[in-house]
Amino acid sequence: MQDESRSTAAEPEAVAAATDRRGVTRWRRSALIGLPATAVVAAMTVAMAQGVLAANLSLTSVPFTLSSTTVAAPKGIGAVLTTVTAGSPTAAAEVGLPKAGLDGICIHAVQSVNLPVIGTVGTWSLNITSPAATTPLTTAQLASGQGLQANNLILDAQAVKGATATLNATAATPNQIGAAADSANIKGTGISDGTAGQFGLDATGGETDISGLRANANGATIGGAITLPNLAINLANGDTAGKGVGGSDC
């Protein structure tokens, strides 16, 4: 009888122990697992504050994409060839918009990150987004001051593409394909690197309208303040594009 009572008394303890193994979170173990990840996130936050992650894209050679649903440039655009890589079929051009209204913007950059003490933490994406208006803005609305407004937007890019583009001009102020890269009109777009005698595009004769803008760039500068409603700056592991206009990838 005494042995049976001991066995019966031990059963709840065995059940409790089994339950502890199967269904209860071991907080001490979870904390040990979570500490390395927390340390990485904290270190990356500090690194961004110190500029280690190159948040200022205009000062880096890290390629990125910039996209926007609709762009209106009331003063037109200019473009010049600025860089040709010796022994390589790659080149870069500067595209200048002295004034631009954008319906949303999405920037996606990918960089391999190495942090002090921690070492390599892999490839990470930096996504900067300001979504387009719920009701798409027209080029007339953008030119009049609605949407994102930027002055002297300069793109250092391998390619600037648009689903459609209209480069307006007049008989008195025609667009010039093959204009001098250092002409006064091109300099007026904010481009200062044009070399005398080289090829340039002077499309400052009227407003330029672009839909579905997508630029593959090494840098971008804005000579003035820009207002970004609903701005989001996010880090994502790997080559993970942010969600831009219409829910599409950057």
PDB file of C-alpha atoms in Angstrom:
ATOM      1  CA  MET A   1       0.000   0.000   0.000  1.00  0.00           C
ATOM      2  CA  GLN A   2       2.795   2.369   0.874  1.00  0.00           C
ATOM      3  CA  ASP A   3       4.489   1.763  -2.485  1.00  0.00           C
ATOM      4  CA  GLU A   4       1.223   2.399  -4.355  1.00  0.00           C
ATOM      5  CA  SER A   5       0.684   5.719  -2.570  1.00  0.00           C
ATOM      6  CA  ARG A   6       4.198   6.844  -3.471  1.00  0.00           C
ATOM      7  CA  SER A   7       3.610   5.936  -7.102  1.00  0.00           C
ATOM      8  CA  THR A   8       0.306   7.786  -7.137  1.00  0.00           C
ATOM      9  CA  ALA A   9       1.886  10.876  -5.563  1.00  0.00           C
ATOM     10  CA  ALA A  10       4.707  10.880  -8.089  1.00  0.00           C
ATOM     11  CA  GLU A  11       2.405  10.826 -11.123  1.00  0.00           C
ATOM     12  CA  PRO A  12       1.371  14.548 -10.965  1.00  0.00           C
ATOM     13  CA  GLU A  13       5.028  15.507 -10.737  1.00  0.00           C
ATOM     14  CA  ALA A  14       5.848  13.437 -13.829  1.00  0.00           C
ATOM     15  CA  VAL A  15       2.916  14.951 -15.728  1.00  0.00           C
ATOM     16  CA  ALA A  16       3.993  18.458 -14.708  1.00  0.00           C
ATOM     17  CA  ALA A  17       7.539  17.770 -15.838  1.00  0.00           C
ATOM     18  CA  ALA A  18       6.326  16.448 -19.202  1.00  0.00           C
ATOM     19  CA  THR A  19       4.060  19.469 -19.626  1.00  0.00           C
ATOM     20  CA  ASP A  20       7.004  21.748 -18.844  1.00  0.00           C
ATOM     21  CA  ARG A  21       9.020  20.068 -21.583  1.00  0.00           C
ATOM     22  CA  ARG A  22       6.278  20.130 -24.204  1.00  0.00           C
ATOM     23  CA  GLY A  23       4.122  23.211 -23.757  1.00  0.00           C
ATOM     24  CA  VAL A  24       5.837  25.870 -21.645  1.00  0.00           C
ATOM     25  CA  THR A  25       8.219  28.440 -23.098  1.00  0.00           C
ATOM     26  CA  ARG A  26      11.710  28.241 -21.634  1.00  0.00           C
ATOM     27  CA  TRP A  27      12.290  32.006 -21.284  1.00  0.00           C
ATOM     28  CA  ARG A  28      15.941  31.630 -20.335  1.00  0.00           C
ATOM     29  CA  ARG A  29      16.651  29.624 -23.486  1.00  0.00           C
ATOM     30  CA  SER A  30      14.606  32.008 -25.666  1.00  0.00           C
ATOM     31  CA  ALA A  31      16.524  34.971 -24.277  1.00  0.00           C
ATOM     32  CA  LEU A  32      19.832  33.355 -25.184  1.00  0.00           C
ATOM     33  CA  ILE A  33      18.621  32.722 -28.736  1.00  0.00           C
ATOM     34  CA  GLY A  34      17.226  36.236 -29.122  1.00  0.00           C
ATOM     35  CA  LEU A  35      20.270  38.110 -27.821  1.00  0.00           C
ATOM     36  CA  PRO A  36      22.422  37.770 -30.971  1.00  0.00           C
ATOM     37  CA  ALA A  37      19.597  39.027 -33.219  1.00  0.00           C
ATOM     38  CA  THR A  38      18.894  41.918 -30.857  1.00  0.00           C
ATOM     39  CA  ALA A  39      22.578  42.826 -30.843  1.00  0.00           C
ATOM     40  CA  VAL A  40      22.693  42.873 -34.656  1.00  0.00           C
ATOM     41  CA  VAL A  41      19.632  45.122 -34.924  1.00  0.00           C
ATOM     42  CA  ALA A  42      21.031  47.471 -32.269  1.00  0.00           C
ATOM     43  CA  ALA A  43      24.418  47.565 -33.977  1.00  0.00           C
ATOM     44  CA  MET A  44      22.817  48.286 -37.349  1.00  0.00           C
ATOM     45  CA  THR A  45      20.829  51.150 -35.829  1.00  0.00           C
ATOM     46  CA  VAL A  46      24.026  52.656 -34.443  1.00  0.00           C
ATOM     47  CA  ALA A  47      25.769  52.052 -37.766  1.00  0.00           C
ATOM     48  CA  MET A  48      23.057  53.923 -39.661  1.00  0.00           C
ATOM     49  CA  ALA A  49      23.422  56.851 -37.273  1.00  0.00           C
ATOM     50  CA  GLN A  50      27.169  56.855 -37.899  1.00  0.00           C
ATOM     51  CA  GLY A  51      26.778  56.556 -41.675  1.00  0.00           C
ATOM     52  CA  VAL A  52      28.230  53.035 -41.887  1.00  0.00           C
ATOM     53  CA  LEU A  53      25.238  51.802 -43.902  1.00  0.00           C
ATOM     54  CA  ALA A  54      25.563  54.672 -46.367  1.00  0.00           C
ATOM     55  CA  ALA A  55      22.109  56.119 -45.812  1.00  0.00           C
ATOM     56  CA  ASN A  56      23.198  59.161 -47.825  1.00  0.00           C
ATOM     57  CA  LEU A  57      22.965  57.608 -51.261  1.00  0.00           C
ATOM     58  CA  SER A  58      24.351  60.656 -53.052  1.00  0.00           C
ATOM     59  CA  LEU A  59      27.736  60.051 -51.408  1.00  0.00           C
ATOM     60  CA  THR A  60      28.142  56.372 -52.272  1.00  0.00           C
ATOM     61  CA  SER A  61      28.762  54.206 -55.298  1.00  0.00           C
ATOM     62  CA  VAL A  62      26.176  51.647 -54.180  1.00  0.00           C
ATOM     63  CA  PRO A  63      23.757  51.137 -57.092  1.00  0.00           C
ATOM     64  CA  PHE A  64      20.083  51.675 -56.357  1.00  0.00           C
ATOM     65  CA  THR A  65      16.795  51.996 -58.175  1.00  0.00           C
ATOM     66  CA  LEU A  66      14.504  54.989 -57.968  1.00  0.00           C
ATOM     67  CA  SER A  67      10.938  54.809 -59.247  1.00  0.00           C
ATOM     68  CA  SER A  68       7.891  57.061 -59.367  1.00  0.00           C
ATOM     69  CA  THR A  69       4.439  56.738 -60.886  1.00  0.00           C
ATOM     70  CA  THR A  70       4.350  60.133 -62.579  1.00  0.00           C
ATOM     71  CA  VAL A  71       6.852  62.976 -62.866  1.00  0.00           C
ATOM     72  CA  ALA A  72       6.236  66.479 -64.167  1.00  0.00           C
ATOM     73  CA  ALA A  73       9.254  68.716 -64.833  1.00  0.00           C
ATOM     74  CA  PRO A  74       7.870  72.173 -65.757  1.00  0.00           C
ATOM     75  CA  LYS A  75      11.330  73.429 -66.804  1.00  0.00           C
ATOM     76  CA  GLY A  76      12.259  70.311 -68.774  1.00  0.00           C
ATOM     77  CA  ILE A  77      15.344  68.132 -68.378  1.00  0.00           C
ATOM     78  CA  GLY A  78      18.958  67.966 -69.442  1.00  0.00           C
ATOM     79  CA  ALA A  79      21.273  64.978 -69.847  1.00  0.00           C
ATOM     80  CA  VAL A  80      25.007  64.539 -70.489  1.00  0.00           C
ATOM     81  CA  LEU A  81      27.426  61.610 -70.676  1.00  0.00           C
ATOM     82  CA  THR A  82      29.771  61.889 -67.695  1.00  0.00           C
ATOM     83  CA  THR A  83      31.575  58.576 -67.122  1.00  0.00           C
ATOM     84  CA  VAL A  84      32.838  55.767 -69.340  1.00  0.00           C
ATOM     85  CA  THR A  85      34.623  52.861 -67.635  1.00  0.00           C
ATOM     86  CA  ALA A  86      37.835  51.959 -69.451  1.00  0.00           C
ATOM     87  CA  GLY A  87      37.837  48.402 -70.765  1.00  0.00           C
ATOM     88  CA  SER A  88      34.181  47.955 -69.857  1.00  0.00           C
ATOM     89  CA  PRO A  89      30.935  48.516 -71.763  1.00  0.00           C
ATOM     90  CA  THR A  90      29.531  50.531 -68.862  1.00  0.00           C
ATOM     91  CA  ALA A  91      28.941  54.257 -68.645  1.00  0.00           C
ATOM     92  CA  ALA A  92      26.951  56.758 -66.625  1.00  0.00           C
ATOM     93  CA  ALA A  93      25.103  59.940 -67.426  1.00  0.00           C
ATOM     94  CA  GLU A  94      23.763  62.820 -65.406  1.00  0.00           C
ATOM     95  CA  VAL A  95      20.105  63.699 -65.832  1.00  0.00           C
ATOM     96  CA  GLY A  96      19.024  67.012 -64.365  1.00  0.00           C
ATOM     97  CA  LEU A  97      15.525  68.258 -63.568  1.00  0.00           C
ATOM     98  CA  PRO A  98      15.631  71.876 -62.325  1.00  0.00           C
ATOM     99  CA  LYS A  99      12.149  71.409 -60.879  1.00  0.00           C
ATOM    100  CA  ALA A 100      10.169  68.211 -60.462  1.00  0.00           C
ATOM    101  CA  GLY A 101       6.829  67.123 -59.070  1.00  0.00           C
ATOM    102  CA  LEU A 102       6.571  63.404 -58.338  1.00  0.00           C
ATOM    103  CA  ASP A 103       3.553  61.274 -57.504  1.00  0.00           C
ATOM    104  CA  GLY A 104       5.248  58.933 -55.031  1.00  0.00           C
ATOM    105  CA  ILE A 105       8.841  57.783 -54.837  1.00  0.00           C
ATOM    106  CA  CYS A 106      10.532  54.475 -54.029  1.00  0.00           C
ATOM    107  CA  ILE A 107      14.274  53.920 -53.557  1.00  0.00           C
ATOM    108  CA  HIS A 108      15.809  50.459 -53.197  1.00  0.00           C
ATOM    109  CA  ALA A 109      19.511  49.906 -52.421  1.00  0.00           C
ATOM    110  CA  VAL A 110      21.355  46.659 -51.637  1.00  0.00           C
ATOM    111  CA  GLN A 111      24.606  46.518 -49.698  1.00  0.00           C
ATOM    112  CA  SER A 112      26.836  43.926 -48.039  1.00  0.00           C
ATOM    113  CA  VAL A 113      27.155  44.992 -44.406  1.00  0.00           C
ATOM    114  CA  ASN A 114      30.202  44.538 -42.181  1.00  0.00           C
ATOM    115  CA  LEU A 115      29.969  45.834 -38.632  1.00  0.00           C
ATOM    116  CA  PRO A 116      32.747  46.371 -36.078  1.00  0.00           C
ATOM    117  CA  VAL A 117      33.117  43.528 -33.548  1.00  0.00           C
ATOM    118  CA  ILE A 118      30.160  41.596 -35.013  1.00  0.00           C
ATOM    119  CA  GLY A 119      31.673  41.207 -38.471  1.00  0.00           C
ATOM    120  CA  THR A 120      29.722  40.332 -41.621  1.00  0.00           C
ATOM    121  CA  VAL A 121      25.948  40.328 -41.211  1.00  0.00           C
ATOM    122  CA  GLY A 122      25.165  39.514 -44.826  1.00  0.00           C
ATOM    123  CA  THR A 123      23.404  41.454 -47.546  1.00  0.00           C
ATOM    124  CA  TRP A 124      20.728  43.957 -46.576  1.00  0.00           C
ATOM    125  CA  SER A 125      18.313  46.195 -48.443  1.00  0.00           C
ATOM    126  CA  LEU A 126      17.546  49.791 -47.574  1.00  0.00           C
ATOM    127  CA  ASN A 127      14.099  50.817 -48.834  1.00  0.00           C
ATOM    128  CA  ILE A 128      12.912  54.422 -48.743  1.00  0.00           C
ATOM    129  CA  THR A 129       9.307  54.945 -49.801  1.00  0.00           C
ATOM    130  CA  SER A 130       6.753  57.716 -49.923  1.00  0.00           C
ATOM    131  CA  PRO A 131       3.622  56.315 -51.592  1.00  0.00           C
ATOM    132  CA  ALA A 132       1.729  57.855 -54.473  1.00  0.00           C
ATOM    133  CA  ALA A 133      -1.551  59.634 -53.877  1.00  0.00           C
ATOM    134  CA  THR A 134      -4.639  57.431 -53.486  1.00  0.00           C
ATOM    135  CA  THR A 135      -6.109  59.211 -56.496  1.00  0.00           C
ATOM    136  CA  PRO A 136      -3.304  59.497 -59.083  1.00  0.00           C
ATOM    137  CA  LEU A 137      -2.119  63.058 -59.583  1.00  0.00           C
ATOM    138  CA  THR A 138      -2.077  64.502 -63.092  1.00  0.00           C
ATOM    139  CA  THR A 139       0.987  66.160 -64.542  1.00  0.00           C
ATOM    140  CA  ALA A 140      -0.846  69.494 -64.324  1.00  0.00           C
ATOM    141  CA  GLN A 141      -1.384  68.980 -60.585  1.00  0.00           C
ATOM    142  CA  LEU A 142       2.244  67.984 -60.090  1.00  0.00           C
ATOM    143  CA  ALA A 143       3.481  70.988 -62.066  1.00  0.00           C
ATOM    144  CA  SER A 144       1.298  73.288 -59.964  1.00  0.00           C
ATOM    145  CA  GLY A 145       2.892  72.141 -56.703  1.00  0.00           C
ATOM    146  CA  GLN A 146       1.040  69.018 -55.565  1.00  0.00           C
ATOM    147  CA  GLY A 147       2.776  65.726 -54.785  1.00  0.00           C
ATOM    148  CA  LEU A 148       6.473  65.548 -53.891  1.00  0.00           C
ATOM    149  CA  GLN A 149       8.279  68.696 -54.961  1.00  0.00           C
ATOM    150  CA  ALA A 150      12.030  68.733 -55.588  1.00  0.00           C
ATOM    151  CA  ASN A 151      14.402  71.381 -56.896  1.00  0.00           C
ATOM    152  CA  ASN A 152      17.555  70.545 -58.852  1.00  0.00           C
ATOM    153  CA  LEU A 153      17.037  66.788 -58.844  1.00  0.00           C
ATOM    154  CA  ILE A 154      20.188  65.274 -60.350  1.00  0.00           C
ATOM    155  CA  LEU A 155      20.481  61.564 -61.122  1.00  0.00           C
ATOM    156  CA  ASP A 156      23.845  59.907 -61.769  1.00  0.00           C
ATOM    157  CA  ALA A 157      22.470  56.935 -63.659  1.00  0.00           C
ATOM    158  CA  GLN A 158      23.235  54.055 -65.994  1.00  0.00           C
ATOM    159  CA  ALA A 159      19.662  54.152 -67.265  1.00  0.00           C
ATOM    160  CA  VAL A 160      16.589  56.320 -66.857  1.00  0.00           C
ATOM    161  CA  LYS A 161      13.428  54.758 -68.240  1.00  0.00           C
ATOM    162  CA  GLY A 162       9.800  55.724 -68.500  1.00  0.00           C
ATOM    163  CA  ALA A 163       6.702  53.912 -69.718  1.00  0.00           C
ATOM    164  CA  THR A 164       5.905  57.087 -71.638  1.00  0.00           C
ATOM    165  CA  ALA A 165       7.618  60.464 -71.845  1.00  0.00           C
ATOM    166  CA  THR A 166       6.637  63.748 -73.445  1.00  0.00           C
ATOM    167  CA  LEU A 167       9.321  66.376 -73.982  1.00  0.00           C
ATOM    168  CA  ASN A 168       7.385  69.508 -74.865  1.00  0.00           C
ATOM    169  CA  ALA A 169       8.962  72.409 -76.736  1.00  0.00           C
ATOM    170  CA  THR A 170       8.113  75.360 -78.961  1.00  0.00           C
ATOM    171  CA  ALA A 171       9.434  76.673 -82.253  1.00  0.00           C
ATOM    172  CA  ALA A 172      11.183  79.437 -80.353  1.00  0.00           C
ATOM    173  CA  THR A 173      12.674  77.087 -77.754  1.00  0.00           C
ATOM    174  CA  PRO A 174      13.173  73.712 -79.443  1.00  0.00           C
ATOM    175  CA  ASN A 175      14.656  70.659 -77.749  1.00  0.00           C
ATOM    176  CA  GLN A 176      18.180  69.919 -78.932  1.00  0.00           C
ATOM    177  CA  ILE A 177      19.565  66.412 -79.285  1.00  0.00           C
ATOM    178  CA  GLY A 178      23.328  66.715 -79.461  1.00  0.00           C
ATOM    179  CA  ALA A 179      23.569  70.055 -77.701  1.00  0.00           C
ATOM    180  CA  ALA A 180      26.891  71.041 -76.162  1.00  0.00           C
ATOM    181  CA  ALA A 181      27.223  69.288 -72.814  1.00  0.00           C
ATOM    182  CA  ASP A 182      28.382  72.534 -71.200  1.00  0.00           C
ATOM    183  CA  SER A 183      25.681  74.768 -72.669  1.00  0.00           C
ATOM    184  CA  ALA A 184      23.945  77.369 -70.516  1.00  0.00           C
ATOM    185  CA  ASN A 185      20.599  75.567 -70.743  1.00  0.00           C
ATOM    186  CA  ILE A 186      22.067  72.255 -69.567  1.00  0.00           C
ATOM    187  CA  LYS A 187      23.905  73.999 -66.739  1.00  0.00           C
ATOM    188  CA  GLY A 188      20.552  75.534 -65.841  1.00  0.00           C
ATOM    189  CA  THR A 189      19.218  72.045 -65.051  1.00  0.00           C
ATOM    190  CA  GLY A 190      21.808  71.724 -62.299  1.00  0.00           C
ATOM    191  CA  ILE A 191      24.346  69.668 -64.258  1.00  0.00           C
ATOM    192  CA  SER A 192      27.848  71.059 -63.777  1.00  0.00           C
ATOM    193  CA  ASP A 193      29.946  68.166 -65.131  1.00  0.00           C
ATOM    194  CA  GLY A 194      29.268  68.637 -68.835  1.00  0.00           C
ATOM    195  CA  THR A 195      32.474  68.705 -70.902  1.00  0.00           C
ATOM    196  CA  ALA A 196      32.828  71.113 -73.801  1.00  0.00           C
ATOM    197  CA  GLY A 197      32.401  69.360 -77.144  1.00  0.00           C
ATOM    198  CA  GLN A 198      30.625  66.317 -75.718  1.00  0.00           C
ATOM    199  CA  PHE A 199      27.084  65.164 -76.411  1.00  0.00           C
ATOM    200  CA  GLY A 200      24.202  66.553 -74.420  1.00  0.00           C
ATOM    201  CA  LEU A 201      20.401  66.531 -74.478  1.00  0.00           C
ATOM    202  CA  ASP A 202      18.813  69.940 -73.989  1.00  0.00           C
ATOM    203  CA  ALA A 203      15.105  69.386 -73.408  1.00  0.00           C
ATOM    204  CA  THR A 204      14.483  72.621 -71.551  1.00  0.00           C
ATOM    205  CA  GLY A 205      12.199  74.092 -74.200  1.00  0.00           C
ATOM    206  CA  GLY A 206       9.061  73.085 -72.320  1.00  0.00           C
ATOM    207  CA  GLU A 207       7.623  70.783 -69.677  1.00  0.00           C
ATOM    208  CA  THR A 208       8.735  67.165 -69.571  1.00  0.00           C
ATOM    209  CA  ASP A 209       6.177  64.593 -68.399  1.00  0.00           C
ATOM    210  CA  ILE A 210       7.178  61.027 -67.533  1.00  0.00           C
ATOM    211  CA  SER A 211       4.970  58.129 -66.414  1.00  0.00           C
ATOM    212  CA  GLY A 212       6.424  54.976 -64.874  1.00  0.00           C
ATOM    213  CA  LEU A 213       9.839  56.481 -64.133  1.00  0.00           C
ATOM    214  CA  ARG A 214      12.544  53.960 -63.202  1.00  0.00           C
ATOM    215  CA  ALA A 215      16.193  54.935 -62.835  1.00  0.00           C
ATOM    216  CA  ASN A 216      19.156  52.634 -62.212  1.00  0.00           C
ATOM    217  CA  ALA A 217      21.518  55.023 -60.485  1.00  0.00           C
ATOM    218  CA  ASN A 218      24.677  55.424 -58.450  1.00  0.00           C
ATOM    219  CA  GLY A 219      23.664  58.664 -56.830  1.00  0.00           C
ATOM    220  CA  ALA A 220      20.964  61.289 -56.539  1.00  0.00           C
ATOM    221  CA  THR A 221      21.090  64.798 -55.144  1.00  0.00           C
ATOM    222  CA  ILE A 222      18.359  67.308 -54.397  1.00  0.00           C
ATOM    223  CA  GLY A 223      19.340  70.952 -54.078  1.00  0.00           C
ATOM    224  CA  GLY A 224      16.671  71.959 -51.605  1.00  0.00           C
ATOM    225  CA  ALA A 225      14.035  70.653 -49.242  1.00  0.00           C
ATOM    226  CA  ILE A 226      11.679  67.869 -50.262  1.00  0.00           C
ATOM    227  CA  THR A 227       8.491  66.908 -48.422  1.00  0.00           C
ATOM    228  CA  LEU A 228       7.797  63.165 -48.220  1.00  0.00           C
ATOM    229  CA  PRO A 229       4.341  62.312 -46.859  1.00  0.00           C
ATOM    230  CA  ASN A 230       4.047  58.927 -45.115  1.00  0.00           C
ATOM    231  CA  LEU A 231       7.804  58.409 -45.382  1.00  0.00           C
ATOM    232  CA  ALA A 232       9.012  54.892 -44.551  1.00  0.00           C
ATOM    233  CA  ILE A 233      12.654  53.839 -44.220  1.00  0.00           C
ATOM    234  CA  ASN A 234      13.053  50.093 -43.748  1.00  0.00           C
ATOM    235  CA  LEU A 235      15.832  47.527 -43.608  1.00  0.00           C
ATOM    236  CA  ALA A 236      15.233  44.059 -45.039  1.00  0.00           C
ATOM    237  CA  ASN A 237      17.499  41.033 -45.120  1.00  0.00           C
ATOM    238  CA  GLY A 238      18.744  40.076 -48.586  1.00  0.00           C
ATOM    239  CA  ASP A 239      17.840  41.713 -51.880  1.00  0.00           C
ATOM    240  CA  THR A 240      14.279  42.530 -50.842  1.00  0.00           C
ATOM    241  CA  ALA A 241      12.629  45.430 -52.632  1.00  0.00           C
ATOM    242  CA  GLY A 242      10.229  47.673 -50.791  1.00  0.00           C
ATOM    243  CA  LYS A 243       6.692  48.157 -51.951  1.00  0.00           C
ATOM    244  CA  GLY A 244       6.269  51.255 -54.029  1.00  0.00           C
ATOM    245  CA  VAL A 245       3.436  52.746 -55.977  1.00  0.00           C
ATOM    246  CA  GLY A 246       0.463  50.462 -56.550  1.00  0.00           C
ATOM    247  CA  GLY A 247       2.033  47.801 -54.315  1.00  0.00           C
ATOM    248  CA  SER A 248       4.670  46.984 -56.920  1.00  0.00           C
ATOM    249  CA  ASP A 249       8.327  46.415 -56.079  1.00  0.00           C
ATOM    250  CA  CYS A 250      10.701  49.355 -56.207  1.00  0.00           C
TER     251      CYS A 250
END
